[in-house]
Short mmCIF file of C-alpha atoms in Angstrom, two decimals:
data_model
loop_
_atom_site.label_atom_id
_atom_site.label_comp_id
_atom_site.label_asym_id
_atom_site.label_seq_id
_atom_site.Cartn_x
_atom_site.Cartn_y
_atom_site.Cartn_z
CA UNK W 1 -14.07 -41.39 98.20
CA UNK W 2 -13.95 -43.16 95.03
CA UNK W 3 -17.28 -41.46 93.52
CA UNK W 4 -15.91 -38.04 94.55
CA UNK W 5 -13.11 -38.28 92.80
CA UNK W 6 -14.89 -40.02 89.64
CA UNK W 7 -16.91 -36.60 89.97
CA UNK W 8 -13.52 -34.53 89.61
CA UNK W 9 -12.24 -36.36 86.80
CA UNK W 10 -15.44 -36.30 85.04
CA UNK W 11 -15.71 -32.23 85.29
CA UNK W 12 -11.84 -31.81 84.33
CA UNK W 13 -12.97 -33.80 80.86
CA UNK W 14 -15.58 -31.59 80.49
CA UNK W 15 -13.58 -28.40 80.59
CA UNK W 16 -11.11 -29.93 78.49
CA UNK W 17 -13.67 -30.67 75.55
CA UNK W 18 -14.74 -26.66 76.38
CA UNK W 19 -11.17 -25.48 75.89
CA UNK W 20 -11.02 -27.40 72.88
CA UNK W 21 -14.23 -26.33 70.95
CA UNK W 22 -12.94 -22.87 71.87
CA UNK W 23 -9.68 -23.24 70.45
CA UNK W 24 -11.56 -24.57 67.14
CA UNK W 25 -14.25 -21.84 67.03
CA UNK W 26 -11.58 -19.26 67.06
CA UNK W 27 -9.47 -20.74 64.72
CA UNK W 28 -12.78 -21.15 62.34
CA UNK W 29 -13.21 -17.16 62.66
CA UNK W 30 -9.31 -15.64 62.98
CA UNK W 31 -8.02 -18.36 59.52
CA UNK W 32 -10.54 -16.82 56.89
CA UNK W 33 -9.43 -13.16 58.67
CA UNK W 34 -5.87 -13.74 58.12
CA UNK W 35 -5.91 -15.65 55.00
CA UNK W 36 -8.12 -12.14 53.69
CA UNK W 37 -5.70 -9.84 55.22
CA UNK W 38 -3.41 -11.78 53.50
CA UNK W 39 -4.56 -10.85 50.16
CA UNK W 40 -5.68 -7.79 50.92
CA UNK W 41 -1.85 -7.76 52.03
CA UNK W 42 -0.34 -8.88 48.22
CA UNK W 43 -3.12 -6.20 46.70
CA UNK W 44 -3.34 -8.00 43.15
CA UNK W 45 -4.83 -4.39 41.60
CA UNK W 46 -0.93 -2.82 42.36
CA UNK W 47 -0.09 -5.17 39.41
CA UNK W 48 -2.33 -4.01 36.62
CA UNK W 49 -1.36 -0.30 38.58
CA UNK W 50 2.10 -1.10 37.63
CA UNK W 51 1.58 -2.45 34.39
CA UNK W 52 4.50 -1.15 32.16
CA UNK W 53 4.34 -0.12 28.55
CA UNK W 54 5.99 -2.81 25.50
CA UNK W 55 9.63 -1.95 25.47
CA UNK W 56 11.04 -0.85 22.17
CA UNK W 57 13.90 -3.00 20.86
CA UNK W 58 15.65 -2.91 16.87
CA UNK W 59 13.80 -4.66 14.50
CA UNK W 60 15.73 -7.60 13.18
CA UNK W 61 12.94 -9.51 11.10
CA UNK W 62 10.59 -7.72 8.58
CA UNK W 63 8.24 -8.77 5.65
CA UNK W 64 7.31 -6.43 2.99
CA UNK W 65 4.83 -7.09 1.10
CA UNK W 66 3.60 -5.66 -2.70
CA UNK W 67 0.36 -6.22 -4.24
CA UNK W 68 0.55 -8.12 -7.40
CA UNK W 69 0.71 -5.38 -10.28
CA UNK W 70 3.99 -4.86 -12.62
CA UNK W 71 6.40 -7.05 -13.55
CA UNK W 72 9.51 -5.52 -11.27
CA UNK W 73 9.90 -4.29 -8.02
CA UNK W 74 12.45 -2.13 -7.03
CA UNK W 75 14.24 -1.75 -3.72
CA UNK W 76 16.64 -0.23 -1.63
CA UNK W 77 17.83 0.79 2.37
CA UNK W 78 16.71 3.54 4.23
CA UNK W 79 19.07 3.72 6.31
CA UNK W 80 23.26 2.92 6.31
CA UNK W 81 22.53 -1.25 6.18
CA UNK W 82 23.31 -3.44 3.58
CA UNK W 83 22.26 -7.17 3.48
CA UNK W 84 20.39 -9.74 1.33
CA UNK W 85 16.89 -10.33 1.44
CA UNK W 86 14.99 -13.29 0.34
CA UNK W 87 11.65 -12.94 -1.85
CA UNK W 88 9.11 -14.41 -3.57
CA UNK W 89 7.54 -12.53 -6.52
CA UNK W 90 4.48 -14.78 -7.67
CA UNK W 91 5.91 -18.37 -7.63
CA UNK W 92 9.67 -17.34 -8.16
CA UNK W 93 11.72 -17.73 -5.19
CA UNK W 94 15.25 -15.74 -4.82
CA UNK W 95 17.24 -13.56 -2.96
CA UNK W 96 19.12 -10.08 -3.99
CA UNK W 97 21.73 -7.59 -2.55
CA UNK W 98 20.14 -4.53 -0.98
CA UNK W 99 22.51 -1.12 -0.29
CA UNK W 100 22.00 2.36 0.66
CA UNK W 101 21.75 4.65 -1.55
CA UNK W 102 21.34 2.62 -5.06
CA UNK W 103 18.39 1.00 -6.37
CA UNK W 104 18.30 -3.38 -6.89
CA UNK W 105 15.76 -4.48 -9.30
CA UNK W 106 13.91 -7.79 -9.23
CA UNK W 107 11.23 -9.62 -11.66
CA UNK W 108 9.44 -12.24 -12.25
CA UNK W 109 5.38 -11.80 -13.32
CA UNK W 110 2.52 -9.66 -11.85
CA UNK W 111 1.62 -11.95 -8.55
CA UNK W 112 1.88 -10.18 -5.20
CA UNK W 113 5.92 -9.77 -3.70
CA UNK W 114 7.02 -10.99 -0.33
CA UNK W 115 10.58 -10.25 1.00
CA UNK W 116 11.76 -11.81 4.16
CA UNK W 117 14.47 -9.78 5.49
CA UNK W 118 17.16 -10.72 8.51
CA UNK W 119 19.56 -8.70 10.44
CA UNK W 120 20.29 -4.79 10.34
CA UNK W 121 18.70 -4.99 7.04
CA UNK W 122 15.46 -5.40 8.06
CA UNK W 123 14.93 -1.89 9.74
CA UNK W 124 15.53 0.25 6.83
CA UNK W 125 14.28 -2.00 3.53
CA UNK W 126 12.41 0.19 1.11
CA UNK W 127 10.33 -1.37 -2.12
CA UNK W 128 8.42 0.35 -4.68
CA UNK W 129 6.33 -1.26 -7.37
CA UNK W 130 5.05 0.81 -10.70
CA UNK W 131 2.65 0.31 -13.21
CA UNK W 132 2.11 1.12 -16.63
CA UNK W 133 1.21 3.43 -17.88
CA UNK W 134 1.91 5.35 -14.50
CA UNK W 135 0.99 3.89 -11.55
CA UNK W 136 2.50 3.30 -7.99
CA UNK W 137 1.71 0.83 -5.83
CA UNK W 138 2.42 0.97 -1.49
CA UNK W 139 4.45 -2.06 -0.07
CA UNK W 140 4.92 -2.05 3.18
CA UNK W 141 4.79 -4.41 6.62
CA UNK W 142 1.45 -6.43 6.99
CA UNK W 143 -0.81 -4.11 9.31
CA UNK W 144 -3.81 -5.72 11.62
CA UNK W 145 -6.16 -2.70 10.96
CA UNK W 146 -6.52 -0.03 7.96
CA UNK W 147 -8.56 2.51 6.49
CA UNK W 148 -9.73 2.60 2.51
CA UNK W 149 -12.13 5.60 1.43
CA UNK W 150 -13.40 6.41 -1.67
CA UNK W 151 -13.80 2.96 -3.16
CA UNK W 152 -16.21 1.81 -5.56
CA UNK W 153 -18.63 -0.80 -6.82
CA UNK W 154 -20.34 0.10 -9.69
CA UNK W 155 -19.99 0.05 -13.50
CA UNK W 156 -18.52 3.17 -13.52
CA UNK W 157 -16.08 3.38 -10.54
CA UNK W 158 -15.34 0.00 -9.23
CA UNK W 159 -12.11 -1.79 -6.85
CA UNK W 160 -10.75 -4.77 -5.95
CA UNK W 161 -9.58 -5.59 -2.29
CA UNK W 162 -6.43 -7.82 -2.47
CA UNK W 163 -5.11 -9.63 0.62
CA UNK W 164 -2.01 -11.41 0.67
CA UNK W 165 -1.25 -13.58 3.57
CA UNK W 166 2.57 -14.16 4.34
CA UNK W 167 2.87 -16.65 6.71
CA UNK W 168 2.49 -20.75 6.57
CA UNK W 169 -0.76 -20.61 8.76
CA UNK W 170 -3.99 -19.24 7.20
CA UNK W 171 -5.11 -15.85 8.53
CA UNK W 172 -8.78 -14.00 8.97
CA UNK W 173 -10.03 -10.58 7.90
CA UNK W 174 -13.32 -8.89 8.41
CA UNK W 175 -14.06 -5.49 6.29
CA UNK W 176 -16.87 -3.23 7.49
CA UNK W 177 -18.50 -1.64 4.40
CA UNK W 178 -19.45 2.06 4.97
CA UNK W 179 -21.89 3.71 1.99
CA UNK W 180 -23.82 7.11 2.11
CA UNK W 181 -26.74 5.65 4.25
CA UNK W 182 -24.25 3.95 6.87
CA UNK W 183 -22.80 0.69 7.22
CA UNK W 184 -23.64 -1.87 3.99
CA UNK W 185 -24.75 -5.73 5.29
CA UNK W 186 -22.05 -7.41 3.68
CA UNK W 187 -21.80 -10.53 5.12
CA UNK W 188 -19.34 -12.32 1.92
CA UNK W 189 -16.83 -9.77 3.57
CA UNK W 190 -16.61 -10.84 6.65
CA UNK W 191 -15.02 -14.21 8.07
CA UNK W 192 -12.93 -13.96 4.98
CA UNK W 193 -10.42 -17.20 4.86
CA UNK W 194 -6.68 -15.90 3.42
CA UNK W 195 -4.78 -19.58 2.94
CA UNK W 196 -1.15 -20.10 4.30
CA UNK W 197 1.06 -17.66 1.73
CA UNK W 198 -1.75 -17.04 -0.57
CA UNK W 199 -3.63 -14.30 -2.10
CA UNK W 200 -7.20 -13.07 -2.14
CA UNK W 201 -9.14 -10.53 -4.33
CA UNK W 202 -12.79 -9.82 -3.63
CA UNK W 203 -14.14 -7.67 -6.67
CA UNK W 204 -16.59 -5.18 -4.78
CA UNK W 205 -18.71 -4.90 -8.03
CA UNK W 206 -19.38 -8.33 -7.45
CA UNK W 207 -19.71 -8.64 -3.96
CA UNK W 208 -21.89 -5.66 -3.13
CA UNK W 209 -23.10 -4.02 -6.35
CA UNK W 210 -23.95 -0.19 -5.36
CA UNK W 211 -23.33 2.93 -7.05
CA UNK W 212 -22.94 5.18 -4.13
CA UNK W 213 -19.28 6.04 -2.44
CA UNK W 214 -18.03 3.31 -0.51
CA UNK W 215 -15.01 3.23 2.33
CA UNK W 216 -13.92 0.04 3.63
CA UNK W 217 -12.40 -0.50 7.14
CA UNK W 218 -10.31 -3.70 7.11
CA UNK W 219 -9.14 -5.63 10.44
CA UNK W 220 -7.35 -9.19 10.79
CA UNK W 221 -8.76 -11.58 13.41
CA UNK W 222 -6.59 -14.15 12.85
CA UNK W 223 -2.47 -14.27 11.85
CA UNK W 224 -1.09 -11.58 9.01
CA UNK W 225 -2.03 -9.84 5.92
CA UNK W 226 -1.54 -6.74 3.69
CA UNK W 227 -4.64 -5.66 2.34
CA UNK W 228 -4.48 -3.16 -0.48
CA UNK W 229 -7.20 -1.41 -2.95
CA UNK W 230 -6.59 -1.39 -6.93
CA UNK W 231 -9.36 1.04 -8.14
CA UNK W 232 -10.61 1.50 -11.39
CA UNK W 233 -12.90 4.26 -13.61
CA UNK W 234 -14.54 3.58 -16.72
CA UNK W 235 -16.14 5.57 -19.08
CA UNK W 236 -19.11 3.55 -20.55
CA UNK W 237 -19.58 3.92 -24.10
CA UNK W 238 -16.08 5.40 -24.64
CA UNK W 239 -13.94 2.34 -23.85
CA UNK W 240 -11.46 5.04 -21.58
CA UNK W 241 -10.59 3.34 -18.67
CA UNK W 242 -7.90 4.27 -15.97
CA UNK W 243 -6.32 2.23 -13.08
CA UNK W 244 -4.51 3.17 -9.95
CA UNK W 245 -3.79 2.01 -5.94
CA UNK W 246 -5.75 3.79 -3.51
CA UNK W 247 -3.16 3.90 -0.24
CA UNK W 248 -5.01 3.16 3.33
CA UNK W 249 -5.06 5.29 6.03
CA UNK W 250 -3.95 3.76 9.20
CA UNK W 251 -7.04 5.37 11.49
CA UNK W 252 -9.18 8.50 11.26
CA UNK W 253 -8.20 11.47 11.94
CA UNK W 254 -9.25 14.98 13.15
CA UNK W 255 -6.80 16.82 11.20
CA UNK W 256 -6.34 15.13 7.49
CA UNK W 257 -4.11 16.73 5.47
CA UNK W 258 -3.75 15.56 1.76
CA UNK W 259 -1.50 16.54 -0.47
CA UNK W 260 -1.03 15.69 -4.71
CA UNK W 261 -3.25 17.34 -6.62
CA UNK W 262 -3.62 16.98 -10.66
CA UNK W 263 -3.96 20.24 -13.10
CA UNK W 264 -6.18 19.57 -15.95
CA UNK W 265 -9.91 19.85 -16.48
CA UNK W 266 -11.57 16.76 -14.90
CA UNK W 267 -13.54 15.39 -12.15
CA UNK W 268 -12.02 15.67 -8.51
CA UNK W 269 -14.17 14.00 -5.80
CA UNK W 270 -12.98 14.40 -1.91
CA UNK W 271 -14.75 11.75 -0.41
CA UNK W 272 -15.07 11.31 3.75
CA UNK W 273 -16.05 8.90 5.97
CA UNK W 274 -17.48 9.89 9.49
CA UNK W 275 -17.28 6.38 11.23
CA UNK W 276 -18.46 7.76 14.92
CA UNK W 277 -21.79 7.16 15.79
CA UNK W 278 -22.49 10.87 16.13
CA UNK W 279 -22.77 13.35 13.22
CA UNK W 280 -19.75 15.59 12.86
CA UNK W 281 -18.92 18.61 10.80
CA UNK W 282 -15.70 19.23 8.03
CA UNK W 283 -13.96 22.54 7.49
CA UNK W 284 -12.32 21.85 3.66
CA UNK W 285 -9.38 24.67 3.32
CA UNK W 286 -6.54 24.86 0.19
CA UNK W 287 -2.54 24.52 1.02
CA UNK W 288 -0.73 27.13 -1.11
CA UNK W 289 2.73 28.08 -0.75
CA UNK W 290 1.34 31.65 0.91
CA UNK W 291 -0.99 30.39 3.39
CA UNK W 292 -3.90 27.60 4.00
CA UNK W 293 -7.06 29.12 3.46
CA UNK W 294 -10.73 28.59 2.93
CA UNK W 295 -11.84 29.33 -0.91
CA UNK W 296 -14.55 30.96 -1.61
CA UNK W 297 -18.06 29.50 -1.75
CA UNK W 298 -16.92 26.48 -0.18
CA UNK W 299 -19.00 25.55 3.33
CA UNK W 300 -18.75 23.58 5.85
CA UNK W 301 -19.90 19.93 5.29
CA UNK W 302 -22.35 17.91 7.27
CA UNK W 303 -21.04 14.23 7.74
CA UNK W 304 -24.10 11.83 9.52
CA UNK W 305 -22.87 9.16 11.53
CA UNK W 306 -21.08 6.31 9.89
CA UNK W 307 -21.65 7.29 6.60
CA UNK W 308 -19.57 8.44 3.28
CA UNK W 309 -19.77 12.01 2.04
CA UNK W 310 -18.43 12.64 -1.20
CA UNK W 311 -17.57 16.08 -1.89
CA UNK W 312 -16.99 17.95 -5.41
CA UNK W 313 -13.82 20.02 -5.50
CA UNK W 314 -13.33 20.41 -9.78
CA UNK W 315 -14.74 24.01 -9.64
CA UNK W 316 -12.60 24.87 -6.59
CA UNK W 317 -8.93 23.21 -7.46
CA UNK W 318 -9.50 25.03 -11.15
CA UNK W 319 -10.87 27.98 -9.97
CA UNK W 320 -8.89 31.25 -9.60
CA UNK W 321 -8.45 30.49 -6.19
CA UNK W 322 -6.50 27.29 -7.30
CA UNK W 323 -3.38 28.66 -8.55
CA UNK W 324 -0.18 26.99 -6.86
CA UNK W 325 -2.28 25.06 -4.48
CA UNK W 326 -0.74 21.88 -3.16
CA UNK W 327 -2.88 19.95 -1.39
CA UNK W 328 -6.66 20.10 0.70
CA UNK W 329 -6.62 20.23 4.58
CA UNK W 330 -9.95 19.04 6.15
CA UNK W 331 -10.37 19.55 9.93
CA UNK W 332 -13.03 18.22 12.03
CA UNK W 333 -13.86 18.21 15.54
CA UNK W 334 -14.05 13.75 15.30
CA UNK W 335 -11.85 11.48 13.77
CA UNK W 336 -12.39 11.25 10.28
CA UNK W 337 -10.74 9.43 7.21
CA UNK W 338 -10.30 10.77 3.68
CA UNK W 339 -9.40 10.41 0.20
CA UNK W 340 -9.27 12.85 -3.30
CA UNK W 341 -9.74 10.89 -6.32
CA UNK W 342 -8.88 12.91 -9.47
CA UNK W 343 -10.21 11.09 -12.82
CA UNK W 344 -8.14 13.97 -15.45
CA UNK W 345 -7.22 13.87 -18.59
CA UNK W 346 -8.55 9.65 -18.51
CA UNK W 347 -6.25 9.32 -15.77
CA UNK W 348 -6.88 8.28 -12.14
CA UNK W 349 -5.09 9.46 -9.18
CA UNK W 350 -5.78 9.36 -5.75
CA UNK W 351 -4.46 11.94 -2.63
CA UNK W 352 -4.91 10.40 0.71
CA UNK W 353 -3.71 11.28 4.15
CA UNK W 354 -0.16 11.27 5.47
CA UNK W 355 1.45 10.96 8.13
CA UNK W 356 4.04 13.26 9.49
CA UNK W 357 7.63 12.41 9.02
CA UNK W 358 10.50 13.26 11.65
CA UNK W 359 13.24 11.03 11.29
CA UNK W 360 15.45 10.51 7.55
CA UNK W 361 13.07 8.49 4.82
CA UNK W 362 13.67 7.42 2.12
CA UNK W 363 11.15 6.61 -0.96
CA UNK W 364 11.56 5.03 -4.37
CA UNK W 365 10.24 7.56 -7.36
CA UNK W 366 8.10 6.26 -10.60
CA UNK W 367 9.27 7.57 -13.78
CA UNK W 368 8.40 10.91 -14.95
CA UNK W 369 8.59 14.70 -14.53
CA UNK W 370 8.68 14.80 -10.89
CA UNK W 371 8.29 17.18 -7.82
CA UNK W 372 7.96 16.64 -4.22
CA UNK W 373 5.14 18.48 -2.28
CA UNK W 374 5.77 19.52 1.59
CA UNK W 375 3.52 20.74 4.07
CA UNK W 376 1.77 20.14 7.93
CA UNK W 377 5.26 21.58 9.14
CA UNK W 378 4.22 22.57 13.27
CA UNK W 379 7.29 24.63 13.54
CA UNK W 380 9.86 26.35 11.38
CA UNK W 381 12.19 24.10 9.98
CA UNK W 382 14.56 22.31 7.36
CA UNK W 383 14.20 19.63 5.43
CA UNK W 384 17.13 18.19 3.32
CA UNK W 385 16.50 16.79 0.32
CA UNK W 386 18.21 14.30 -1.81
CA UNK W 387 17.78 12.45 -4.95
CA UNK W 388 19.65 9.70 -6.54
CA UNK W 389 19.60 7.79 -9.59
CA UNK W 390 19.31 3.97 -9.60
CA UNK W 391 23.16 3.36 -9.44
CA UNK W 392 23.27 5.93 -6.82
CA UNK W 393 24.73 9.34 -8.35
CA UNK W 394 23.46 12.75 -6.40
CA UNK W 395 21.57 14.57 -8.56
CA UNK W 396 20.29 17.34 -6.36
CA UNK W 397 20.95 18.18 -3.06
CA UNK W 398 18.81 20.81 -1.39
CA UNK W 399 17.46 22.37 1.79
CA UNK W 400 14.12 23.72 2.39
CA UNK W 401 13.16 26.04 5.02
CA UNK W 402 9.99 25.12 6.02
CA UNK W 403 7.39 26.55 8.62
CA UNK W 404 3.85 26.14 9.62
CA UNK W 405 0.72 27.14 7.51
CA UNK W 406 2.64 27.36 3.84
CA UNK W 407 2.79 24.45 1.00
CA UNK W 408 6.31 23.88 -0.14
CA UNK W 409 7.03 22.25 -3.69
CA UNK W 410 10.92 21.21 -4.09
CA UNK W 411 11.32 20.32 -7.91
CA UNK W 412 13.21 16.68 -8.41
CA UNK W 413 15.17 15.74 -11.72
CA UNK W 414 13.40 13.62 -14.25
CA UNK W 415 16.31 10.67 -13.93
CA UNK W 416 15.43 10.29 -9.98
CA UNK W 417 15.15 6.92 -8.97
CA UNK W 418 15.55 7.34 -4.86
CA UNK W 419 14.47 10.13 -3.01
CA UNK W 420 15.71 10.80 0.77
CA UNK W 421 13.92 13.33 2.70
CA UNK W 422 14.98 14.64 5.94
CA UNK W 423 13.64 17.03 8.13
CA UNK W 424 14.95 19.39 11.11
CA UNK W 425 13.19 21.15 13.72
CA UNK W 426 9.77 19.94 12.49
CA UNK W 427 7.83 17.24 11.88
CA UNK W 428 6.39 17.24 7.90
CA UNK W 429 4.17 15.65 5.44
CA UNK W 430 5.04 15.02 1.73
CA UNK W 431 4.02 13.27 -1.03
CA UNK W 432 6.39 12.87 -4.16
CA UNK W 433 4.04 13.81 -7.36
CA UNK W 434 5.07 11.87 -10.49
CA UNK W 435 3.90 12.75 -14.28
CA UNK W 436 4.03 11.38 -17.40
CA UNK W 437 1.36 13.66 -20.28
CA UNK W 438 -1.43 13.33 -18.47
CA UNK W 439 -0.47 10.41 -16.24
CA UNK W 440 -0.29 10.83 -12.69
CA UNK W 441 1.30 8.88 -9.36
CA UNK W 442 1.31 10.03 -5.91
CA UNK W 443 3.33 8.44 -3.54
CA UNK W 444 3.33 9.33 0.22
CA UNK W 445 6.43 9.65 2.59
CA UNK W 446 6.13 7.51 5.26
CA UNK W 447 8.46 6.79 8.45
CA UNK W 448 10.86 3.57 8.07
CA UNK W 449 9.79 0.97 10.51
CA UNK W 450 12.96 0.58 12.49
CA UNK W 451 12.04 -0.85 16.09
CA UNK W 452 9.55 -3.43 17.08
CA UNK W 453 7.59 -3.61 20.58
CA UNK W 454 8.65 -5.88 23.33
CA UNK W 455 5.57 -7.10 25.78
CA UNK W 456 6.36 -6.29 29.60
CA UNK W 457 5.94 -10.01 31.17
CA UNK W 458 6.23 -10.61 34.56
CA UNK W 459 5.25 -13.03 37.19
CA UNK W 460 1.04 -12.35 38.97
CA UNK W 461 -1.87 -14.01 40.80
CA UNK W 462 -4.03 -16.03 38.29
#
């Protein structure tokens, strides 16, 4: 009796164990299932799906920066705000009082000008810094990536790459040099070290001696910094020499429309730079205030991949074909960048893409005879015009009806010190042409920085 029922108990363990290693095999297999399903469930890829572009929001802070070159600086607002701003113009600290419509005036040497500006302030400040004997210099916001074509590094045509770093932490920059057989090994401009609010100039005659055309694509690694190009011709044997900025472009284009061409007898140069790794083709055509047309004799150009092209335009900006033309429009089917450097009359100048305008700006004028050249317009249009004297007295107040394919030059008083431009129905590029005898500066109209970009951040799986 007693071994019979040992027997029973002894079977009901074993199904028991059974049960259990059931249980636990099932649970091995249905866990990994659900705990897939699971994430299969949350679907991690709807995130990046539903990734959201930066938000736009006022800008509040701004630094604008100068490269070193006279010994004031003139600014103003762009738009109705009035404020301070703080500065430092070589190693004198200060602040001044900005306001529409009037021009403020600060000095204090030749080194490179940093204003920090707070509040509504910041969205619309405007500087302007001018050589002698004529000679205009961009400040703007530091950029992380920018475009210079048609520099030099020779005897005869040579520049100087200037970076000025604004913040207390040191920053990086590489340049990739481009010449007329592709890209230059330049390894002393790459890695380059800018120290915590300090300056840098590489000489590119020093550098990278060559005496081919050169454009020089400049990108920060590492914190902030304005880079900017002063470029020189010499005339060996003569002692004539001539200075001016070359402006950056801020990427290539297909469509590059530059406007500020000199009169005079002299060389003009259009230089391009084809950085794709494919060859790509340029159709060069004249802006006139009748129509934009190709002149005669002039093909299209052959651009090999990541290489400069320099192109000779003196025979066809003083040709018959010239007269009243405003500006060169070269088209290609990849992005390209470009520059027209005029060396007349012992004076260098230098037309280089714009960028079309569609909201008010405002620019500060050099001295001289002075007119303002309009074009690019994709629809008919108006575009006010307004210029001011430095304590802020109209001058001339004018419309211009503008529309596409036609070159529009709007004359501008001698006393101008302040220039506001703005257009209606139509987006437009200009360029404010300043002259002095045979002295030239070009300065672009640009669009006031007036918002900043907010990163979307939310909450995701690692």
């Amino acid at each position: 009796m007693s071994r019979a029922t040992t027997r029973h108990s002894s079977g009901s363990r074993g199904r028991s164990r059974g049960r259990r290693l059931d249980v636990t095999t099932a649970l091995s297999v249905v866990l990994p299932l659900l705990t897939a399903g699971t994430l299969l469930a949350v679907r991690p890829d709807d995130a990046a799906r539903d990734a959201r572009a930066p938000a736009s929001t006022p800008l509040t802070r701004s630094v604008t920066i100068c490269p070193g070159g006279g010994s004031e600086v003139a600014l103003t607002s762009g738009t109705d705000a009035s404020g301070t701003t703080s500065y430092v113009l070589g190693k004198r600290e200060g602040e001044t009082d900005v306001e529409p419509g009037s021009v403020a005036t600060v000095s204090g040497g030749d080194g490179p000008f940093v204003a920090r500006t707070e509040g509504d302030l910041a969205a619309g400040l405007v500087a302007g810094r001018f050589d002698e004997p004529l000679a205009a210099a961009e400040c703007r916001a530091p950029a992380p990536d920018l475009w210079f074509t048609g520099v030099g590094a020779g005897a005869r045509h040579t520049s100087v790459l200037e970076l000025v770093n604004p913040d207390a932490g040191p920053a990086v920059v590489d340049a990739t040099l481009y010449g007329v057989s592709g890209v230059v090994d330049a390894p002393e401009l790459r890695g380059v070290s800018v120290p915590a609010r300090g300056v840098v100039r590489l000489a590119l005659g020093e550098v990278v001696p060559r005496v081919d055309e050169l454009a020089v694509h400049v990108t920060t690694s590492r914190g902030r910094v304005s880079a900017s190009i002063r470029d020189r011709q010499q005339e060996l044997g003569t002692g004539g020499e001539a200075e001016d900025w070359l402006p950056p472009q801020v990427e290539p284009s297909t469509s590059n429309l530059l406007l500020g061409t000199v009169k005079g007898s002299g060389a003009r140069n259009l230089v391009l730079l084809n950085p794709g790794e494919d060859e790509t083709r340029a159709t060069i055509r004249l802006v006139s205030p009748d129509a934009v047309f190709s002149p005669a004799g002039l093909e299209e150009v052959v651009l090999a991949p990541q290489s400069v092209t320099r192109v000779s335009l003196g025979e066809v900006l003083t040709g018959p074909d010239a007269e009243g033309v405003t500006g060169v429009l070269v088209d290609s089917p990849a992005p390209i960048t470009a520059a027209l450097r005029s060396y007349v009359g012992r004076d260098l100048s230098h037309a280089v893409t714009g960028t079309p305008v569609t909201a008010p700006t405002t620019v500060l004028a050099p001295p001289g005879d002075k007119r303002l050249e309009l074009a690019g317009a994709d629809a008919a249009g108006t575009v006010a015009v307004v210029a001011r004297n430095a304590e802020g007295e109209v001058l001339a107040d004018k419309t211009v009806k503008v529309r596409a394919g036609r070159g529009f030059t709007v004359p501008v008083p001698r006393a101008t010190a302040l220039l506001t431009v703005t257009p209606a129905g139509t987006g437009i590029t200009g360029a404010l042409v300043a002259t002095d005898g045979p002295q030239v500066a070009v300065v672009r109209l640009r669009e006031l920085l007036t918002s900043g970009l907010v990163a979307d951040v939310r909450l995701g799986l690692p």
